Amino acid sequence: MEFTKLVIEALYAAKEGEFQLAEGKLEESKQFFREGHRAHSSLVKREANGEQLDFSLILMHAEDQLMSVETISLLVTEMIELYKRSK
């Protein structure tokens, strides 16, 4: 998943003291998160409006992935701040 790759690259860049690169990768990763979040919100709204959506293991997995990448992003953002303070 491109989002996770960018977030991890941001962490590694920060570890090397390349904070501008790290911030850029985090910002780029947000574009992928927003795209996934929009798709998820669209499905939730459609079901809330009464549309019957088929249950799908793939959809359930995608929702789980979305939650995981949000958590990873928050943790990496905090870790980057810690790297900044230690330099």
PDB file of N, CA and C in Angstrom:
ATOM      1  N   MET A   1       0.850  -1.175   0.000  1.00  0.00           N
ATOM      2  CA  MET A   1       0.000   0.000   0.000  1.00  0.00           C
ATOM      3  C   MET A   1       0.899   1.242   0.000  1.00  0.00           C
ATOM      4  N   GLU A   2       0.642   2.131  -0.932  1.00  0.00           N
ATOM      5  CA  GLU A   2       1.484   3.320  -1.110  1.00  0.00           C
ATOM      6  C   GLU A   2       1.516   4.201   0.142  1.00  0.00           C
ATOM      7  N   PHE A   3       0.385   4.320   0.808  1.00  0.00           N
ATOM      8  CA  PHE A   3       0.308   5.153   2.001  1.00  0.00           C
ATOM      9  C   PHE A   3       1.321   4.690   3.044  1.00  0.00           C
ATOM     10  N   THR A   4       1.287   3.408   3.358  1.00  0.00           N
ATOM     11  CA  THR A   4       2.177   2.861   4.385  1.00  0.00           C
ATOM     12  C   THR A   4       3.635   3.024   3.978  1.00  0.00           C
ATOM     13  N   LYS A   5       3.929   2.773   2.715  1.00  0.00           N
ATOM     14  CA  LYS A   5       5.300   2.914   2.214  1.00  0.00           C
ATOM     15  C   LYS A   5       5.816   4.334   2.440  1.00  0.00           C
ATOM     16  N   LEU A   6       4.999   5.316   2.113  1.00  0.00           N
ATOM     17  CA  LEU A   6       5.412   6.715   2.279  1.00  0.00           C
ATOM     18  C   LEU A   6       5.609   7.074   3.753  1.00  0.00           C
ATOM     19  N   VAL A   7       4.733   6.585   4.607  1.00  0.00           N
ATOM     20  CA  VAL A   7       4.842   6.896   6.037  1.00  0.00           C
ATOM     21  C   VAL A   7       6.110   6.282   6.622  1.00  0.00           C
ATOM     22  N   ILE A   8       6.403   5.053   6.238  1.00  0.00           N
ATOM     23  CA  ILE A   8       7.619   4.404   6.731  1.00  0.00           C
ATOM     24  C   ILE A   8       8.865   5.098   6.174  1.00  0.00           C
ATOM     25  N   GLU A   9       8.812   5.511   4.920  1.00  0.00           N
ATOM     26  CA  GLU A   9       9.933   6.269   4.348  1.00  0.00           C
ATOM     27  C   GLU A   9      10.124   7.583   5.105  1.00  0.00           C
ATOM     28  N   ALA A  10       9.039   8.201   5.520  1.00  0.00           N
ATOM     29  CA  ALA A  10       9.125   9.435   6.310  1.00  0.00           C
ATOM     30  C   ALA A  10       9.827   9.169   7.637  1.00  0.00           C
ATOM     31  N   LEU A  11       9.485   8.063   8.258  1.00  0.00           N
ATOM     32  CA  LEU A  11      10.119   7.702   9.530  1.00  0.00           C
ATOM     33  C   LEU A  11      11.622   7.492   9.351  1.00  0.00           C
ATOM     34  N   TYR A  12      12.003   6.750   8.318  1.00  0.00           N
ATOM     35  CA  TYR A  12      13.421   6.501   8.068  1.00  0.00           C
ATOM     36  C   TYR A  12      14.177   7.789   7.741  1.00  0.00           C
ATOM     37  N   ALA A  13      13.527   8.690   7.002  1.00  0.00           N
ATOM     38  CA  ALA A  13      14.162   9.969   6.682  1.00  0.00           C
ATOM     39  C   ALA A  13      14.403  10.769   7.963  1.00  0.00           C
ATOM     40  N   ALA A  14      13.418  10.787   8.834  1.00  0.00           N
ATOM     41  CA  ALA A  14      13.569  11.511  10.106  1.00  0.00           C
ATOM     42  C   ALA A  14      14.677  10.899  10.954  1.00  0.00           C
ATOM     43  N   LYS A  15      14.753   9.582  10.936  1.00  0.00           N
ATOM     44  CA  LYS A  15      15.794   8.897  11.701  1.00  0.00           C
ATOM     45  C   LYS A  15      17.183   9.340  11.253  1.00  0.00           C
ATOM     46  N   GLU A  16      17.305   9.666   9.963  1.00  0.00           N
ATOM     47  CA  GLU A  16      18.575  10.148   9.411  1.00  0.00           C
ATOM     48  C   GLU A  16      18.726  11.667   9.530  1.00  0.00           C
ATOM     49  N   GLY A  17      17.752  12.320  10.156  1.00  0.00           N
ATOM     50  CA  GLY A  17      17.816  13.761  10.335  1.00  0.00           C
ATOM     51  C   GLY A  17      17.308  14.557   9.147  1.00  0.00           C
ATOM     52  N   GLU A  18      16.719  13.906   8.184  1.00  0.00           N
ATOM     53  CA  GLU A  18      16.195  14.563   6.981  1.00  0.00           C
ATOM     54  C   GLU A  18      14.718  14.925   7.199  1.00  0.00           C
ATOM     55  N   PHE A  19      14.506  15.925   8.028  1.00  0.00           N
ATOM     56  CA  PHE A  19      13.149  16.250   8.466  1.00  0.00           C
ATOM     57  C   PHE A  19      12.293  16.869   7.373  1.00  0.00           C
ATOM     58  N   GLN A  20      12.873  17.634   6.501  1.00  0.00           N
ATOM     59  CA  GLN A  20      12.101  18.221   5.408  1.00  0.00           C
ATOM     60  C   GLN A  20      11.581  17.116   4.480  1.00  0.00           C
ATOM     61  N   LEU A  21      12.423  16.152   4.177  1.00  0.00           N
ATOM     62  CA  LEU A  21      12.011  15.011   3.359  1.00  0.00           C
ATOM     63  C   LEU A  21      10.922  14.218   4.075  1.00  0.00           C
ATOM     64  N   ALA A  22      11.098  14.020   5.374  1.00  0.00           N
ATOM     65  CA  ALA A  22      10.114  13.281   6.167  1.00  0.00           C
ATOM     66  C   ALA A  22       8.751  13.972   6.122  1.00  0.00           C
ATOM     67  N   GLU A  23       8.753  15.284   6.315  1.00  0.00           N
ATOM     68  CA  GLU A  23       7.491  16.036   6.286  1.00  0.00           C
ATOM     69  C   GLU A  23       6.834  15.952   4.905  1.00  0.00           C
ATOM     70  N   GLY A  24       7.645  16.001   3.857  1.00  0.00           N
ATOM     71  CA  GLY A  24       7.117  15.902   2.505  1.00  0.00           C
ATOM     72  C   GLY A  24       6.460  14.554   2.246  1.00  0.00           C
ATOM     73  N   LYS A  25       7.090  13.497   2.730  1.00  0.00           N
ATOM     74  CA  LYS A  25       6.528  12.159   2.543  1.00  0.00           C
ATOM     75  C   LYS A  25       5.237  11.999   3.336  1.00  0.00           C
ATOM     76  N   LEU A  26       5.196  12.552   4.530  1.00  0.00           N
ATOM     77  CA  LEU A  26       3.957  12.503   5.309  1.00  0.00           C
ATOM     78  C   LEU A  26       2.830  13.252   4.598  1.00  0.00           C
ATOM     79  N   GLU A  27       3.161  14.402   4.067  1.00  0.00           N
ATOM     80  CA  GLU A  27       2.147  15.189   3.350  1.00  0.00           C
ATOM     81  C   GLU A  27       1.655  14.431   2.122  1.00  0.00           C
ATOM     82  N   GLU A  28       2.572  13.824   1.395  1.00  0.00           N
ATOM     83  CA  GLU A  28       2.186  13.043   0.214  1.00  0.00           C
ATOM     84  C   GLU A  28       1.301  11.857   0.608  1.00  0.00           C
ATOM     85  N   SER A  29       1.612  11.234   1.732  1.00  0.00           N
ATOM     86  CA  SER A  29       0.830  10.079   2.175  1.00  0.00           C
ATOM     87  C   SER A  29      -0.613  10.464   2.501  1.00  0.00           C
ATOM     88  N   LYS A  30      -0.814  11.689   2.956  1.00  0.00           N
ATOM     89  CA  LYS A  30      -2.161  12.137   3.323  1.00  0.00           C
ATOM     90  C   LYS A  30      -3.105  12.133   2.131  1.00  0.00           C
ATOM     91  N   GLN A  31      -2.574  12.356   0.940  1.00  0.00           N
ATOM     92  CA  GLN A  31      -3.402  12.343  -0.264  1.00  0.00           C
ATOM     93  C   GLN A  31      -4.031  10.947  -0.442  1.00  0.00           C
ATOM     94  N   PHE A  32      -3.264   9.901  -0.210  1.00  0.00           N
ATOM     95  CA  PHE A  32      -3.783   8.536  -0.343  1.00  0.00           C
ATOM     96  C   PHE A  32      -4.797   8.228   0.751  1.00  0.00           C
ATOM     97  N   PHE A  33      -4.523   8.713   1.958  1.00  0.00           N
ATOM     98  CA  PHE A  33      -5.475   8.490   3.050  1.00  0.00           C
ATOM     99  C   PHE A  33      -6.802   9.182   2.755  1.00  0.00           C
ATOM    100  N   ARG A  34      -6.733  10.423   2.295  1.00  0.00           N
ATOM    101  CA  ARG A  34      -7.968  11.153   1.983  1.00  0.00           C
ATOM    102  C   ARG A  34      -8.778  10.434   0.916  1.00  0.00           C
ATOM    103  N   GLU A  35      -8.092   9.904  -0.081  1.00  0.00           N
ATOM    104  CA  GLU A  35      -8.767   9.170  -1.156  1.00  0.00           C
ATOM    105  C   GLU A  35      -9.500   7.940  -0.594  1.00  0.00           C
ATOM    106  N   GLY A  36      -8.836   7.185   0.241  1.00  0.00           N
ATOM    107  CA  GLY A  36      -9.451   6.017   0.865  1.00  0.00           C
ATOM    108  C   GLY A  36     -10.590   6.403   1.782  1.00  0.00           C
ATOM    109  N   HIS A  37     -10.394   7.486   2.522  1.00  0.00           N
ATOM    110  CA  HIS A  37     -11.424   7.943   3.448  1.00  0.00           C
ATOM    111  C   HIS A  37     -12.679   8.394   2.693  1.00  0.00           C
ATOM    112  N   ARG A  38     -12.492   9.080   1.568  1.00  0.00           N
ATOM    113  CA  ARG A  38     -13.639   9.504   0.760  1.00  0.00           C
ATOM    114  C   ARG A  38     -14.437   8.307   0.258  1.00  0.00           C
ATOM    115  N   ALA A  39     -13.732   7.293  -0.232  1.00  0.00           N
ATOM    116  CA  ALA A  39     -14.408   6.091  -0.732  1.00  0.00           C
ATOM    117  C   ALA A  39     -15.175   5.402   0.393  1.00  0.00           C
ATOM    118  N   HIS A  40     -14.561   5.310   1.547  1.00  0.00           N
ATOM    119  CA  HIS A  40     -15.208   4.682   2.706  1.00  0.00           C
ATOM    120  C   HIS A  40     -16.432   5.477   3.132  1.00  0.00           C
ATOM    121  N   SER A  41     -16.279   6.790   3.229  1.00  0.00           N
ATOM    122  CA  SER A  41     -17.409   7.644   3.634  1.00  0.00           C
ATOM    123  C   SER A  41     -18.569   7.542   2.657  1.00  0.00           C
ATOM    124  N   SER A  42     -18.245   7.446   1.390  1.00  0.00           N
ATOM    125  CA  SER A  42     -19.284   7.315   0.370  1.00  0.00           C
ATOM    126  C   SER A  42     -20.111   6.056   0.598  1.00  0.00           C
ATOM    127  N   LEU A  43     -19.442   4.961   0.875  1.00  0.00           N
ATOM    128  CA  LEU A  43     -20.154   3.707   1.120  1.00  0.00           C
ATOM    129  C   LEU A  43     -21.012   3.793   2.380  1.00  0.00           C
ATOM    130  N   VAL A  44     -20.470   4.382   3.431  1.00  0.00           N
ATOM    131  CA  VAL A  44     -21.223   4.524   4.680  1.00  0.00           C
ATOM    132  C   VAL A  44     -22.472   5.379   4.449  1.00  0.00           C
ATOM    133  N   LYS A  45     -22.330   6.482   3.723  1.00  0.00           N
ATOM    134  CA  LYS A  45     -23.467   7.358   3.445  1.00  0.00           C
ATOM    135  C   LYS A  45     -24.530   6.647   2.615  1.00  0.00           C
ATOM    136  N   ARG A  46     -24.081   5.883   1.621  1.00  0.00           N
ATOM    137  CA  ARG A  46     -25.032   5.159   0.776  1.00  0.00           C
ATOM    138  C   ARG A  46     -25.847   4.183   1.614  1.00  0.00           C
ATOM    139  N   GLU A  47     -25.192   3.455   2.490  1.00  0.00           N
ATOM    140  CA  GLU A  47     -25.922   2.505   3.337  1.00  0.00           C
ATOM    141  C   GLU A  47     -26.819   3.232   4.329  1.00  0.00           C
ATOM    142  N   ALA A  48     -26.328   4.342   4.881  1.00  0.00           N
ATOM    143  CA  ALA A  48     -27.145   5.123   5.812  1.00  0.00           C
ATOM    144  C   ALA A  48     -28.401   5.676   5.143  1.00  0.00           C
ATOM    145  N   ASN A  49     -28.332   5.896   3.842  1.00  0.00           N
ATOM    146  CA  ASN A  49     -29.493   6.384   3.085  1.00  0.00           C
ATOM    147  C   ASN A  49     -30.408   5.262   2.625  1.00  0.00           C
ATOM    148  N   GLY A  50     -30.171   4.064   3.093  1.00  0.00           N
ATOM    149  CA  GLY A  50     -31.073   2.965   2.805  1.00  0.00           C
ATOM    150  C   GLY A  50     -30.656   2.031   1.685  1.00  0.00           C
ATOM    151  N   GLU A  51     -29.550   2.326   1.030  1.00  0.00           N
ATOM    152  CA  GLU A  51     -29.103   1.442  -0.049  1.00  0.00           C
ATOM    153  C   GLU A  51     -28.542   0.159   0.562  1.00  0.00           C
ATOM    154  N   GLN A  52     -28.979  -0.962   0.030  1.00  0.00           N
ATOM    155  CA  GLN A  52     -28.488  -2.245   0.513  1.00  0.00           C
ATOM    156  C   GLN A  52     -27.172  -2.577  -0.190  1.00  0.00           C
ATOM    157  N   LEU A  53     -26.085  -2.586   0.553  1.00  0.00           N
ATOM    158  CA  LEU A  53     -24.774  -2.906  -0.007  1.00  0.00           C
ATOM    159  C   LEU A  53     -24.433  -4.351   0.319  1.00  0.00           C
ATOM    160  N   ASP A  54     -23.785  -5.014  -0.608  1.00  0.00           N
ATOM    161  CA  ASP A  54     -23.354  -6.384  -0.371  1.00  0.00           C
ATOM    162  C   ASP A  54     -22.201  -6.387   0.620  1.00  0.00           C
ATOM    163  N   PHE A  55     -22.274  -7.293   1.580  1.00  0.00           N
ATOM    164  CA  PHE A  55     -21.160  -7.464   2.509  1.00  0.00           C
ATOM    165  C   PHE A  55     -20.020  -8.129   1.754  1.00  0.00           C
ATOM    166  N   SER A  56     -18.831  -7.669   1.999  1.00  0.00           N
ATOM    167  CA  SER A  56     -17.680  -8.215   1.302  1.00  0.00           C
ATOM    168  C   SER A  56     -16.503  -8.310   2.257  1.00  0.00           C
ATOM    169  N   LEU A  57     -15.849  -9.444   2.220  1.00  0.00           N
ATOM    170  CA  LEU A  57     -14.644  -9.602   3.027  1.00  0.00           C
ATOM    171  C   LEU A  57     -13.572  -8.610   2.586  1.00  0.00           C
ATOM    172  N   ILE A  58     -13.528  -8.322   1.296  1.00  0.00           N
ATOM    173  CA  ILE A  58     -12.555  -7.353   0.781  1.00  0.00           C
ATOM    174  C   ILE A  58     -12.851  -5.961   1.343  1.00  0.00           C
ATOM    175  N   LEU A  59     -14.118  -5.585   1.387  1.00  0.00           N
ATOM    176  CA  LEU A  59     -14.493  -4.287   1.942  1.00  0.00           C
ATOM    177  C   LEU A  59     -14.146  -4.222   3.431  1.00  0.00           C
ATOM    178  N   MET A  60     -14.408  -5.296   4.137  1.00  0.00           N
ATOM    179  CA  MET A  60     -14.078  -5.349   5.562  1.00  0.00           C
ATOM    180  C   MET A  60     -12.566  -5.217   5.759  1.00  0.00           C
ATOM    181  N   HIS A  61     -11.799  -5.878   4.928  1.00  0.00           N
ATOM    182  CA  HIS A  61     -10.334  -5.790   4.999  1.00  0.00           C
ATOM    183  C   HIS A  61      -9.867  -4.358   4.691  1.00  0.00           C
ATOM    184  N   ALA A  62     -10.475  -3.749   3.680  1.00  0.00           N
ATOM    185  CA  ALA A  62     -10.100  -2.377   3.315  1.00  0.00           C
ATOM    186  C   ALA A  62     -10.362  -1.412   4.469  1.00  0.00           C
ATOM    187  N   GLU A  63     -11.485  -1.585   5.152  1.00  0.00           N
ATOM    188  CA  GLU A  63     -11.798  -0.730   6.297  1.00  0.00           C
ATOM    189  C   GLU A  63     -10.769  -0.928   7.404  1.00  0.00           C
ATOM    190  N   ASP A  64     -10.387  -2.166   7.643  1.00  0.00           N
ATOM    191  CA  ASP A  64      -9.368  -2.468   8.644  1.00  0.00           C
ATOM    192  C   ASP A  64      -8.036  -1.822   8.277  1.00  0.00           C
ATOM    193  N   GLN A  65      -7.682  -1.898   6.999  1.00  0.00           N
ATOM    194  CA  GLN A  65      -6.442  -1.281   6.530  1.00  0.00           C
ATOM    195  C   GLN A  65      -6.474   0.231   6.719  1.00  0.00           C
ATOM    196  N   LEU A  66      -7.610   0.839   6.435  1.00  0.00           N
ATOM    197  CA  LEU A  66      -7.753   2.290   6.591  1.00  0.00           C
ATOM    198  C   LEU A  66      -7.515   2.702   8.044  1.00  0.00           C
ATOM    199  N   MET A  67      -8.082   1.950   8.969  1.00  0.00           N
ATOM    200  CA  MET A  67      -7.883   2.254  10.390  1.00  0.00           C
ATOM    201  C   MET A  67      -6.429   2.046  10.793  1.00  0.00           C
ATOM    202  N   SER A  68      -5.808   0.997  10.263  1.00  0.00           N
ATOM    203  CA  SER A  68      -4.411   0.711  10.598  1.00  0.00           C
ATOM    204  C   SER A  68      -3.477   1.799  10.104  1.00  0.00           C
ATOM    205  N   VAL A  69      -3.675   2.241   8.867  1.00  0.00           N
ATOM    206  CA  VAL A  69      -2.771   3.261   8.344  1.00  0.00           C
ATOM    207  C   VAL A  69      -2.955   4.593   9.056  1.00  0.00           C
ATOM    208  N   GLU A  70      -4.158   4.871   9.514  1.00  0.00           N
ATOM    209  CA  GLU A  70      -4.357   6.100  10.285  1.00  0.00           C
ATOM    210  C   GLU A  70      -3.572   6.027  11.596  1.00  0.00           C
ATOM    211  N   THR A  71      -3.608   4.890  12.245  1.00  0.00           N
ATOM    212  CA  THR A  71      -2.864   4.699  13.491  1.00  0.00           C
ATOM    213  C   THR A  71      -1.356   4.786  13.243  1.00  0.00           C
ATOM    214  N   ILE A  72      -0.886   4.124  12.206  1.00  0.00           N
ATOM    215  CA  ILE A  72       0.540   4.155  11.870  1.00  0.00           C
ATOM    216  C   ILE A  72       0.992   5.592  11.610  1.00  0.00           C
ATOM    217  N   SER A  73       0.184   6.332  10.872  1.00  0.00           N
ATOM    218  CA  SER A  73       0.534   7.717  10.557  1.00  0.00           C
ATOM    219  C   SER A  73       0.649   8.565  11.820  1.00  0.00           C
ATOM    220  N   LEU A  74      -0.289   8.412  12.723  1.00  0.00           N
ATOM    221  CA  LEU A  74      -0.238   9.171  13.978  1.00  0.00           C
ATOM    222  C   LEU A  74       1.012   8.821  14.785  1.00  0.00           C
ATOM    223  N   LEU A  75       1.326   7.543  14.866  1.00  0.00           N
ATOM    224  CA  LEU A  75       2.506   7.115  15.622  1.00  0.00           C
ATOM    225  C   LEU A  75       3.794   7.613  14.982  1.00  0.00           C
ATOM    226  N   VAL A  76       3.887   7.518  13.657  1.00  0.00           N
ATOM    227  CA  VAL A  76       5.093   7.976  12.964  1.00  0.00           C
ATOM    228  C   VAL A  76       5.245   9.486  13.112  1.00  0.00           C
ATOM    229  N   THR A  77       4.153  10.216  13.046  1.00  0.00           N
ATOM    230  CA  THR A  77       4.212  11.670  13.232  1.00  0.00           C
ATOM    231  C   THR A  77       4.802  11.993  14.608  1.00  0.00           C
ATOM    232  N   GLU A  78       4.372  11.282  15.625  1.00  0.00           N
ATOM    233  CA  GLU A  78       4.910  11.501  16.973  1.00  0.00           C
ATOM    234  C   GLU A  78       6.380  11.092  17.056  1.00  0.00           C
ATOM    235  N   MET A  79       6.736  10.007  16.394  1.00  0.00           N
ATOM    236  CA  MET A  79       8.130   9.562  16.412  1.00  0.00           C
ATOM    237  C   MET A  79       9.038  10.567  15.714  1.00  0.00           C
ATOM    238  N   ILE A  80       8.549  11.163  14.639  1.00  0.00           N
ATOM    239  CA  ILE A  80       9.337  12.186  13.947  1.00  0.00           C
ATOM    240  C   ILE A  80       9.583  13.369  14.867  1.00  0.00           C
ATOM    241  N   GLU A  81       8.571  13.754  15.632  1.00  0.00           N
ATOM    242  CA  GLU A  81       8.760  14.853  16.593  1.00  0.00           C
ATOM    243  C   GLU A  81       9.811  14.490  17.632  1.00  0.00           C
ATOM    244  N   LEU A  82       9.811  13.254  18.049  1.00  0.00           N
ATOM    245  CA  LEU A  82      10.840  12.814  19.010  1.00  0.00           C
ATOM    246  C   LEU A  82      12.227  12.859  18.395  1.00  0.00           C
ATOM    247  N   TYR A  83      12.354  12.440  17.134  1.00  0.00           N
ATOM    248  CA  TYR A  83      13.649  12.516  16.451  1.00  0.00           C
ATOM    249  C   TYR A  83      14.105  13.971  16.351  1.00  0.00           C
ATOM    250  N   LYS A  84      13.173  14.872  16.060  1.00  0.00           N
ATOM    251  CA  LYS A  84      13.534  16.290  15.975  1.00  0.00           C
ATOM    252  C   LYS A  84      14.074  16.807  17.297  1.00  0.00           C
ATOM    253  N   ARG A  85      13.457  16.421  18.378  1.00  0.00           N
ATOM    254  CA  ARG A  85      13.889  16.882  19.696  1.00  0.00           C
ATOM    255  C   ARG A  85      15.238  16.316  20.096  1.00  0.00           C
ATOM    256  N   SER A  86      15.537  15.130  19.608  1.00  0.00           N
ATOM    257  CA  SER A  86      16.798  14.488  20.005  1.00  0.00           C
ATOM    258  C   SER A  86      17.989  14.959  19.188  1.00  0.00           C
ATOM    259  N   LYS A  87      17.742  15.677  18.088  1.00  0.00           N
ATOM    260  CA  LYS A  87      18.842  16.150  17.224  1.00  0.00           C
ATOM    261  C   LYS A  87      19.353  17.481  17.691  1.00  0.00           C
TER     262      LYS A  87
END
